[in-house]
Short mmCIF file of C-alpha atoms in Angstrom, two decimals:
data_model
loop_
_atom_site.label_atom_id
_atom_site.label_comp_id
_atom_site.label_asym_id
_atom_site.label_seq_id
_atom_site.Cartn_x
_atom_site.Cartn_y
_atom_site.Cartn_z
CA MET A 175 0.00 0.00 0.00
CA ASN A 176 2.83 2.40 0.84
CA ASP A 177 6.33 2.39 2.27
CA LEU A 178 4.95 1.81 5.75
CA SER A 179 3.48 -1.59 5.05
CA SER A 180 4.78 -5.09 4.53
CA THR A 181 3.60 -7.88 2.27
CA PRO A 182 2.61 -10.98 4.29
CA LYS A 183 4.72 -14.07 3.81
CA PRO A 184 2.93 -17.42 3.40
CA ILE A 185 3.64 -20.34 5.71
CA GLU A 186 4.34 -23.46 3.66
CA ASP A 187 2.15 -26.41 4.61
CA GLY A 188 3.57 -28.96 2.18
CA GLY A 189 0.19 -29.78 0.59
CA ASP A 190 -2.37 -28.46 -1.86
CA GLN A 191 -4.36 -26.53 0.77
CA PRO A 192 -4.38 -22.71 0.75
CA ARG A 193 -1.41 -21.37 2.67
CA LYS A 194 -1.72 -19.43 5.91
CA GLN A 195 -0.17 -15.97 6.15
CA ARG A 196 2.42 -15.09 8.76
CA LYS A 197 1.49 -12.15 10.99
CA PRO A 198 4.03 -9.52 12.06
CA ASP A 199 4.91 -9.18 15.73
CA TRP A 200 2.66 -6.17 16.27
CA ILE A 201 -0.45 -8.21 15.37
CA ARG A 202 0.09 -11.26 17.56
CA VAL A 203 -1.98 -11.60 20.73
CA LYS A 204 -2.07 -14.11 23.56
CA ALA A 205 -4.64 -16.90 23.63
CA PRO A 206 -7.57 -16.16 26.00
CA VAL A 207 -7.17 -18.15 29.22
CA SER A 208 -8.23 -15.82 32.07
CA LYS A 209 -10.97 -16.46 34.60
CA GLY A 210 -12.88 -13.39 33.39
CA TYR A 211 -12.82 -14.69 29.83
CA HIS A 212 -14.35 -18.02 30.84
CA GLU A 213 -16.98 -16.31 33.01
CA THR A 214 -18.06 -14.12 30.11
CA ARG A 215 -18.16 -17.11 27.77
CA LYS A 216 -20.34 -19.05 30.21
CA LEU A 217 -22.75 -16.12 30.59
CA MET A 218 -23.18 -15.88 26.81
CA ARG A 219 -23.84 -19.62 26.59
CA ASP A 220 -26.27 -19.63 29.52
CA LEU A 221 -28.33 -16.84 27.89
CA SER A 222 -28.10 -18.35 24.37
CA LEU A 223 -26.47 -15.19 23.04
CA ASN A 224 -24.11 -14.95 20.09
CA THR A 225 -21.18 -12.54 20.00
CA VAL A 226 -19.32 -11.04 17.09
CA CYS A 227 -16.22 -11.49 19.23
CA GLU A 228 -16.41 -15.24 18.62
CA GLU A 229 -18.14 -15.41 15.24
CA ALA A 230 -15.78 -12.94 13.59
CA ALA A 231 -12.70 -14.37 15.34
CA CYS A 232 -11.75 -11.01 16.89
CA PRO A 233 -8.12 -10.88 18.05
CA ASN A 234 -9.09 -8.78 21.09
CA ILE A 235 -11.49 -11.31 22.58
CA GLY A 236 -9.17 -12.30 25.43
CA GLU A 237 -8.63 -8.73 26.61
CA CYS A 238 -12.26 -7.63 26.24
CA TRP A 239 -13.90 -10.69 27.77
CA ASP A 240 -11.51 -10.61 30.70
CA LYS A 241 -12.93 -7.13 31.43
CA LYS A 242 -16.52 -8.44 30.97
CA HIS A 243 -16.96 -6.53 27.70
CA ALA A 244 -18.70 -8.43 24.91
CA THR A 245 -20.32 -7.31 21.67
CA VAL A 246 -23.62 -9.14 21.32
CA MET A 247 -24.64 -10.25 17.83
CA ILE A 248 -28.40 -10.44 17.55
CA LEU A 249 -30.66 -12.10 14.96
CA GLY A 250 -28.79 -15.40 15.09
CA ASP A 251 -25.38 -16.54 13.94
CA VAL A 252 -26.12 -17.19 10.24
CA CYS A 253 -25.81 -14.35 7.72
CA THR A 254 -27.60 -14.03 4.39
CA ARG A 255 -24.52 -12.38 2.82
CA ALA A 256 -21.14 -13.87 1.97
CA CYS A 257 -18.56 -11.09 2.30
CA ALA A 258 -15.01 -12.11 1.44
CA PHE A 259 -13.59 -10.76 4.71
CA CYS A 260 -16.10 -12.12 7.22
CA ASN A 261 -15.95 -15.34 9.24
CA VAL A 262 -19.67 -15.44 10.14
CA LYS A 263 -21.54 -18.43 8.71
CA THR A 264 -23.58 -17.89 5.53
CA GLY A 265 -26.88 -19.61 4.78
CA MET A 266 -30.57 -19.59 5.66
CA PRO A 267 -30.98 -18.18 9.19
CA ARG A 268 -33.27 -19.61 11.84
CA LEU A 269 -36.33 -17.88 13.25
CA VAL A 270 -35.68 -14.77 15.34
CA ASP A 271 -35.43 -15.58 19.06
CA PRO A 272 -38.21 -13.68 20.90
CA MET A 273 -36.25 -13.93 24.19
CA GLU A 274 -33.12 -12.34 22.74
CA PRO A 275 -33.90 -8.71 23.76
CA GLU A 276 -34.53 -9.69 27.38
CA ASN A 277 -31.45 -11.90 27.47
CA VAL A 278 -29.27 -9.08 26.13
CA ALA A 279 -30.56 -6.82 28.91
CA ILE A 280 -29.91 -9.53 31.51
CA ALA A 281 -26.34 -9.96 30.22
CA ALA A 282 -25.71 -6.19 30.33
CA GLY A 283 -26.92 -6.10 33.93
CA LYS A 284 -24.85 -9.07 35.06
CA MET A 285 -21.70 -7.72 33.41
CA GLY A 286 -22.34 -4.26 34.84
CA LEU A 287 -21.87 -2.61 31.46
CA LYS A 288 -21.74 1.16 31.32
CA HIS A 289 -21.66 0.97 27.51
CA ILE A 290 -22.88 -1.87 25.31
CA VAL A 291 -22.39 -2.57 21.61
CA ILE A 292 -25.08 -4.49 19.74
CA THR A 293 -24.51 -5.76 16.20
CA SER A 294 -26.17 -8.32 13.96
CA VAL A 295 -25.86 -10.55 10.97
CA ASP A 296 -27.49 -9.43 7.71
CA ARG A 297 -31.09 -10.66 7.55
CA ASP A 298 -32.18 -10.01 3.98
CA ASP A 299 -34.84 -12.68 4.54
CA LEU A 300 -36.81 -10.50 6.98
CA PRO A 301 -39.30 -7.88 5.75
CA ASP A 302 -37.61 -5.14 7.82
CA GLY A 303 -34.08 -6.55 7.67
CA GLY A 304 -34.19 -7.13 11.41
CA ALA A 305 -34.77 -3.50 12.43
CA ASP A 306 -37.59 -4.42 14.82
CA GLN A 307 -35.27 -6.67 16.81
CA PHE A 308 -32.81 -3.80 17.24
CA VAL A 309 -35.68 -1.68 18.56
CA LYS A 310 -36.74 -4.40 21.01
CA VAL A 311 -33.17 -4.80 22.29
CA ILE A 312 -32.75 -1.04 22.79
CA THR A 313 -36.12 -0.89 24.58
CA ALA A 314 -35.21 -3.79 26.89
CA LEU A 315 -31.86 -2.20 27.74
CA ARG A 316 -33.44 1.18 28.49
CA ARG A 317 -35.89 -0.54 30.84
CA GLU A 318 -33.50 -2.91 32.63
CA THR A 319 -30.20 -0.99 32.59
CA PRO A 320 -31.21 2.67 32.09
CA ASP A 321 -27.73 4.02 32.83
CA THR A 322 -26.07 1.93 30.10
CA THR A 323 -25.26 3.87 26.95
CA ILE A 324 -26.16 1.95 23.79
CA GLU A 325 -24.16 1.65 20.60
CA ILE A 326 -25.57 -0.28 17.65
CA LEU A 327 -23.71 -1.57 14.61
CA THR A 328 -26.26 -2.37 11.92
CA PRO A 329 -26.20 -3.88 8.45
CA ASP A 330 -27.21 -1.78 5.44
CA PHE A 331 -30.87 -2.97 5.37
CA ARG A 332 -30.68 -3.35 1.61
CA GLY A 333 -33.89 -2.22 -0.09
CA LYS A 334 -35.54 -1.19 3.19
CA MET A 335 -33.00 1.23 4.64
CA ARG A 336 -35.03 4.39 5.23
CA ALA A 337 -37.86 2.75 7.18
CA ALA A 338 -35.38 0.65 9.18
CA VAL A 339 -33.21 3.62 10.14
CA GLU A 340 -36.23 5.73 11.09
CA LYS A 341 -37.58 2.96 13.34
CA ILE A 342 -34.22 2.41 15.06
CA CYS A 343 -33.48 6.12 15.52
CA GLU A 344 -36.87 6.56 17.19
CA ALA A 345 -35.74 3.98 19.79
CA GLY A 346 -32.88 6.34 20.70
CA PRO A 347 -29.47 4.63 20.57
CA ASP A 348 -26.58 6.80 21.72
CA VAL A 349 -24.30 5.75 18.85
CA TYR A 350 -25.29 4.45 15.41
CA ASN A 351 -22.46 2.59 13.69
CA HIS A 352 -22.45 1.26 10.16
CA ASN A 353 -19.13 0.24 8.65
CA LEU A 354 -18.11 1.10 5.10
CA GLU A 355 -15.51 -1.69 5.51
CA THR A 356 -13.28 -0.81 2.53
CA VAL A 357 -12.75 1.60 -0.36
CA PRO A 358 -15.30 1.71 -3.22
CA ARG A 359 -12.98 0.07 -5.76
CA LEU A 360 -12.78 -3.13 -3.70
CA TYR A 361 -16.52 -3.57 -3.08
CA PRO A 362 -17.14 -6.02 -5.96
CA THR A 363 -14.68 -8.54 -4.50
CA ILE A 364 -14.70 -7.76 -0.76
CA ARG A 365 -18.30 -6.72 -0.10
CA PRO A 366 -20.23 -7.88 -3.20
CA GLY A 367 -23.68 -7.85 -1.56
CA ALA A 368 -23.45 -4.19 -0.60
CA ARG A 369 -23.05 -0.81 -2.28
CA TYR A 370 -20.65 1.84 -1.01
CA TYR A 371 -22.89 4.84 -1.64
CA ALA A 372 -25.92 3.08 -0.17
CA SER A 373 -23.96 2.70 3.07
CA LEU A 374 -23.02 6.39 2.96
CA ARG A 375 -26.69 7.28 2.49
CA LEU A 376 -27.59 5.21 5.55
CA LEU A 377 -25.18 7.25 7.69
CA GLU A 378 -26.61 10.47 6.23
CA GLU A 379 -30.13 9.25 6.96
CA VAL A 380 -29.30 8.75 10.65
CA LYS A 381 -28.10 12.34 11.00
CA SER A 382 -31.06 13.62 9.00
CA HIS A 383 -33.46 11.87 11.36
CA ASP A 384 -31.69 12.80 14.60
CA PRO A 385 -28.57 15.01 14.49
CA LEU A 386 -27.85 14.29 18.18
CA ILE A 387 -27.17 10.58 17.61
CA PHE A 388 -23.43 10.04 17.25
CA THR A 389 -22.54 8.28 14.01
CA LYS A 390 -19.60 6.00 13.55
CA SER A 391 -18.06 4.03 10.68
CA GLY A 392 -14.94 2.03 10.04
CA ILE A 393 -12.73 0.52 7.38
CA MET A 394 -10.21 -2.29 7.26
CA LEU A 395 -6.73 -1.68 5.89
CA GLY A 396 -4.51 -4.22 4.21
CA LEU A 397 -6.87 -5.35 1.44
CA GLY A 398 -4.96 -3.59 -1.32
CA GLU A 399 -6.39 -0.10 -0.92
CA GLN A 400 -4.29 2.92 -1.87
CA ARG A 401 -3.46 5.77 0.49
CA LEU A 402 -5.43 8.40 -1.45
CA GLU A 403 -8.43 6.07 -1.58
CA VAL A 404 -8.41 5.94 2.22
CA HIS A 405 -8.25 9.73 2.35
CA GLN A 406 -11.27 9.89 0.01
CA VAL A 407 -13.24 7.56 2.28
CA MET A 408 -12.48 9.90 5.18
CA ASP A 409 -13.78 12.84 3.14
CA ASP A 410 -16.92 10.90 2.20
CA MET A 411 -17.56 10.09 5.84
CA ARG A 412 -17.16 13.72 6.85
CA SER A 413 -19.52 14.76 4.03
CA ALA A 414 -22.05 12.41 5.68
CA ASP A 415 -21.28 14.10 9.04
CA VAL A 416 -19.82 10.92 10.58
CA ASP A 417 -18.46 11.67 14.04
CA PHE A 418 -16.14 8.73 14.66
CA ILE A 419 -13.91 6.72 12.31
CA THR A 420 -12.22 3.42 13.15
CA MET A 421 -9.36 1.95 11.11
CA GLY A 422 -7.88 -1.47 11.79
CA GLN A 423 -5.82 -4.16 10.12
CA TYR A 424 -7.74 -6.75 8.10
CA LEU A 425 -6.85 -10.27 9.21
CA GLN A 426 -7.68 -13.28 7.07
CA PRO A 427 -10.04 -15.52 9.13
CA THR A 428 -9.29 -18.65 7.07
CA PRO A 429 -7.28 -19.39 3.91
CA LYS A 430 -10.57 -19.39 1.97
CA HIS A 431 -11.21 -15.71 2.72
CA ALA A 432 -9.67 -12.69 0.98
CA ALA A 433 -5.90 -12.61 1.38
CA VAL A 434 -4.07 -9.91 3.31
CA GLU A 435 -2.31 -7.73 0.75
CA ASP A 436 -0.44 -5.57 3.27
CA PHE A 437 0.28 -5.56 6.97
CA VAL A 438 0.07 -1.84 7.68
CA THR A 439 2.53 -0.72 10.33
CA PRO A 440 1.56 1.03 13.58
CA LYS A 441 3.38 4.12 12.27
CA ALA A 442 1.20 4.20 9.15
CA PHE A 443 -1.95 3.76 11.24
CA ALA A 444 -0.86 6.70 13.40
CA ALA A 445 -0.37 8.81 10.28
CA TYR A 446 -3.85 7.94 9.03
CA GLY A 447 -5.21 8.83 12.46
CA SER A 448 -3.58 12.26 12.36
CA ILE A 449 -5.09 12.95 8.94
CA ALA A 450 -8.53 11.87 10.15
CA ARG A 451 -8.35 14.20 13.14
CA ALA A 452 -7.35 17.07 10.85
CA LYS A 453 -10.44 16.37 8.75
CA GLY A 454 -12.68 17.05 11.74
CA PHE A 455 -13.80 13.74 13.22
CA LEU A 456 -14.77 14.01 16.87
CA GLN A 457 -13.01 10.74 17.63
CA VAL A 458 -10.52 8.55 15.76
CA ALA A 459 -9.31 5.04 16.52
CA SER A 460 -6.54 3.89 14.22
CA SER A 461 -4.22 0.98 15.02
CA PRO A 462 -3.59 -2.56 13.77
CA LEU A 463 -5.86 -4.10 16.43
CA THR A 464 -8.61 -1.47 16.29
CA ARG A 465 -12.06 -2.98 15.79
CA SER A 466 -15.51 -1.35 15.77
CA SER A 467 -16.29 -2.12 19.39
CA TYR A 468 -12.75 -2.20 20.84
CA HIS A 469 -12.64 0.25 23.78
CA ALA A 470 -16.03 1.54 22.58
CA GLY A 471 -17.09 2.81 26.01
CA ASP A 472 -13.94 4.85 26.56
CA ASP A 473 -14.14 6.19 23.01
CA PHE A 474 -17.77 7.21 23.51
CA ALA A 475 -16.80 9.29 26.55
CA VAL A 476 -14.04 11.02 24.56
CA MET A 477 -16.38 11.67 21.62
CA LYS A 478 -19.08 13.09 23.86
CA ALA A 479 -16.59 15.42 25.55
CA ALA A 480 -15.23 16.51 22.15
CA ARG A 481 -18.72 17.43 20.95
CA GLU A 482 -19.40 19.44 24.12
CA GLU A 483 -16.10 21.28 23.71
CA ARG A 484 -16.84 22.03 20.05
CA LEU A 485 -20.32 23.31 20.86
CA ALA A 486 -18.94 25.49 23.66
CA LYS A 487 -16.41 27.05 21.27
CA GLU A 488 -19.09 27.67 18.68
CA LEU A 489 -21.31 29.35 21.29
CA ALA A 490 -18.39 31.51 22.41
CA ARG A 491 -17.75 32.60 18.81
CA GLN A 492 -21.39 33.54 18.36
CA LYS A 493 -21.32 35.67 21.49
CA ALA A 494 -18.08 37.41 20.53
#
């Protein structure tokens, strides 16, 4: 991608199977073995909840679950899309679990979460794309854990976006996240079931419906994108009034998924982060291990404070 990246080297396996790619030192993490990790895992199993932490093979699962932070994935564990980067199962999903909203609220209470992130698989099979289940989860959380701030990470609700976004915004999440995932040029191979500008319109629709809801979006680096393409995505996000951008290293879940074209160095991620801040985002998370929900609670507090500071400065200018 640039002079601050490295091409991954394959690990020979001696057979005809696809070869694994060797990760640089800055990507490697320890296997999860802590007591907190196992307690969080048991809670998710006891409540029949799925997590994107497990389904997407997140490298931060050991750290987050040890701290009793888990990103719940609603609407089942089978997705109707087949993105080239994603480890979630593809197929025909099961019926929506009517107990899921209550179980999410129970989990949030037992973990003592101050901030919770709720995501989902794509459910193109449902008339509303699953929007009603997001509303029910938000409602249950507001009732059972009223002090917990709520961040949602939704799919694009293809063909039913406007009604879905309106319904969810009315439920009042604190943060609405929808990831662009990659640059427009790579959509046909990396995210073939989605459209870049449709995702941008979704983020614009959230702000149009309720300007006070924080919006958030993220992209993966290392898929073969060019530096100026990343800068253009930042500009597109700011044109849609996105408040928070996340940038992290794409990691190949299995040899059958899209290959890693570059391992972007921490120095390059820091440079991208500096550019994003200069473009006016309220909050920026940019590092190899950054993921949409990694340190989401801390980042929400920073973003909220940044908005308050910006509004105070604007008010002071108007009075001057």
